[in-house]
XYZ file of C-alpha atoms in Angstrom:
179
model
C 122.801 -133.364 -76.797
C 119.558 -133.778 -75.518
C 120.203 -130.251 -74.073
C 120.299 -128.793 -77.467
C 117.199 -130.755 -78.105
C 115.301 -129.421 -75.215
C 116.348 -125.756 -75.842
C 116.335 -125.715 -79.180
C 113.607 -127.682 -80.193
C 113.575 -125.989 -83.696
C 117.152 -126.939 -84.939
C 117.201 -130.550 -85.587
C 115.245 -132.989 -87.719
C 116.438 -135.853 -85.818
C 119.387 -137.835 -83.722
C 121.136 -140.817 -83.152
C 122.323 -140.578 -79.771
C 125.446 -143.705 -79.407
C 125.448 -145.347 -75.552
C 124.767 -142.047 -74.708
C 124.751 -140.829 -70.803
C 121.526 -140.788 -68.998
C 120.310 -138.057 -67.299
C 118.842 -140.477 -64.035
C 122.056 -142.426 -63.892
C 123.261 -140.144 -61.006
C 120.806 -142.599 -59.283
C 120.639 -145.453 -61.404
C 124.056 -146.362 -60.265
C 127.020 -146.034 -58.598
C 128.988 -145.640 -61.811
C 129.390 -141.958 -61.978
C 130.847 -142.140 -58.387
C 133.856 -145.088 -60.050
C 134.240 -142.430 -62.656
C 135.000 -139.478 -59.926
C 137.478 -141.579 -59.098
C 139.085 -142.736 -61.901
C 138.902 -138.793 -63.113
C 140.547 -138.013 -59.517
C 143.026 -140.461 -60.719
C 143.327 -139.299 -64.329
C 144.461 -135.487 -62.854
C 147.644 -137.002 -60.590
C 148.638 -140.140 -63.223
C 148.115 -138.594 -66.763
C 150.814 -135.972 -66.425
C 153.369 -137.798 -65.038
C 152.266 -140.716 -68.439
C 151.949 -143.146 -65.733
C 148.006 -143.462 -67.072
C 149.228 -145.661 -70.403
C 151.012 -148.130 -67.604
C 148.053 -148.004 -65.530
C 144.790 -147.915 -66.381
C 142.844 -149.404 -69.599
C 141.476 -148.101 -72.721
C 138.604 -148.910 -72.824
C 138.627 -151.307 -76.678
C 135.549 -152.966 -77.326
C 135.089 -155.989 -79.441
C 138.128 -157.223 -80.356
C 138.570 -158.965 -83.478
C 136.169 -155.609 -84.709
C 139.674 -154.537 -86.188
C 143.226 -154.593 -87.255
C 145.780 -155.223 -83.935
C 147.794 -152.008 -85.428
C 144.220 -150.504 -85.549
C 143.264 -150.986 -82.250
C 146.627 -149.868 -80.540
C 147.067 -146.431 -82.842
C 144.030 -146.214 -81.090
C 145.254 -146.667 -77.680
C 148.349 -144.641 -78.737
C 145.419 -141.766 -79.136
C 143.037 -142.802 -75.635
C 145.958 -142.692 -73.158
C 147.476 -139.363 -74.354
C 148.069 -136.334 -72.513
C 146.423 -133.333 -74.412
C 143.421 -136.651 -74.564
C 143.433 -137.263 -71.041
C 142.596 -133.490 -69.330
C 140.168 -133.743 -71.923
C 138.939 -136.858 -70.227
C 138.946 -134.749 -67.016
C 136.551 -132.313 -68.108
C 134.375 -134.218 -69.684
C 133.728 -136.697 -66.751
C 134.003 -133.304 -64.176
C 131.785 -132.143 -66.017
C 128.710 -135.272 -65.777
C 127.122 -135.166 -62.951
C 125.999 -130.968 -63.651
C 125.445 -132.081 -66.971
C 123.257 -134.994 -66.331
C 121.258 -132.336 -64.493
C 121.027 -130.513 -66.684
C 118.956 -132.053 -68.733
C 117.214 -134.343 -66.043
C 115.909 -130.313 -65.477
C 114.815 -130.065 -69.098
C 111.824 -131.013 -70.967
C 113.304 -133.044 -73.307
C 110.491 -134.184 -76.032
C 111.801 -134.895 -79.611
C 108.389 -134.624 -80.596
C 107.495 -137.397 -83.687
C 111.450 -136.742 -84.482
C 113.146 -139.799 -86.618
C 115.359 -140.631 -83.178
C 117.833 -144.479 -82.646
C 118.854 -145.645 -79.899
C 121.775 -147.211 -80.089
C 123.482 -149.253 -76.794
C 127.116 -151.136 -76.919
C 126.233 -155.081 -77.065
C 128.874 -155.699 -74.310
C 127.675 -153.855 -71.648
C 124.900 -156.473 -70.662
C 124.165 -154.050 -67.000
C 120.240 -154.376 -66.875
C 119.512 -151.090 -65.552
C 122.019 -149.504 -68.045
C 119.404 -151.314 -70.557
C 116.525 -150.084 -69.383
C 118.008 -146.283 -69.078
C 118.539 -146.920 -73.049
C 115.007 -148.031 -73.962
C 114.005 -145.433 -71.922
C 116.038 -143.154 -74.010
C 114.078 -143.846 -77.334
C 110.348 -143.390 -76.149
C 111.937 -139.645 -76.694
C 110.646 -140.329 -79.194
C 107.106 -140.987 -81.491
C 109.565 -142.113 -84.304
C 112.386 -144.217 -82.142
C 114.291 -147.397 -82.829
C 116.412 -149.572 -79.750
C 119.042 -151.068 -81.089
C 122.277 -152.849 -78.160
C 124.482 -154.077 -80.827
C 126.318 -156.554 -79.950
C 129.557 -157.078 -79.472
C 130.414 -153.209 -79.573
C 131.312 -152.078 -76.080
C 131.035 -148.427 -75.431
C 132.833 -147.117 -78.251
C 130.238 -147.672 -80.813
C 131.171 -145.658 -83.989
C 135.001 -148.585 -83.180
C 133.680 -151.389 -83.068
C 130.496 -151.374 -84.809
C 130.962 -148.422 -87.483
C 128.777 -149.809 -89.979
C 125.396 -150.164 -87.373
C 126.029 -146.401 -86.520
C 126.427 -144.955 -90.344
C 123.373 -147.231 -91.027
C 121.299 -145.810 -87.768
C 121.906 -141.541 -89.499
C 120.959 -142.557 -92.903
C 117.807 -144.196 -91.421
C 117.171 -140.939 -89.691
C 117.896 -138.844 -92.778
C 116.038 -140.739 -94.888
C 113.216 -141.411 -91.448
C 113.297 -137.044 -91.580
C 113.417 -137.098 -95.318
C 110.310 -138.800 -95.282
C 108.508 -136.768 -93.270
C 109.314 -133.625 -95.343
C 107.959 -134.786 -98.373
C 104.575 -136.548 -97.169
C 101.530 -134.068 -97.812
C 100.229 -132.769 -95.023
C 96.591 -134.458 -94.060
């Protein structure tokens, strides 16, 4: 979304970033190297069905959903098709982050809400998300307590509320008289 916003600044009215990547995370963390190792493992273990047994699926807050729902999510996340998609996404991560970093992303005064999963306590991740909130002069940054990376699973109410706030702010800008 950040790259899209840089390339097509007139084609959106507001943005909600849900535990989003940051273009500088290549330099601020070794997470990318760990992800690349995981991608390599998924390439080989996924087609054999071993990824389902050996690798943990991100679960977020276990109290946020019924056990049956969490088991269904795990089953969906660990299918070969989903694992292949994850491999493709992670394989392109460095290039994607570089492209965003090389562009001049500036949302101006367009509404922006940055949501950060609260289970990730890493200070560098919080700093990067606070930094993302500076892409707009009309922004909010919210750490979502109890949520993991998939905030939309753990706290869908927070994501829906963020989208509503962005829409309301965008509509208010359109309705306000010009100076």
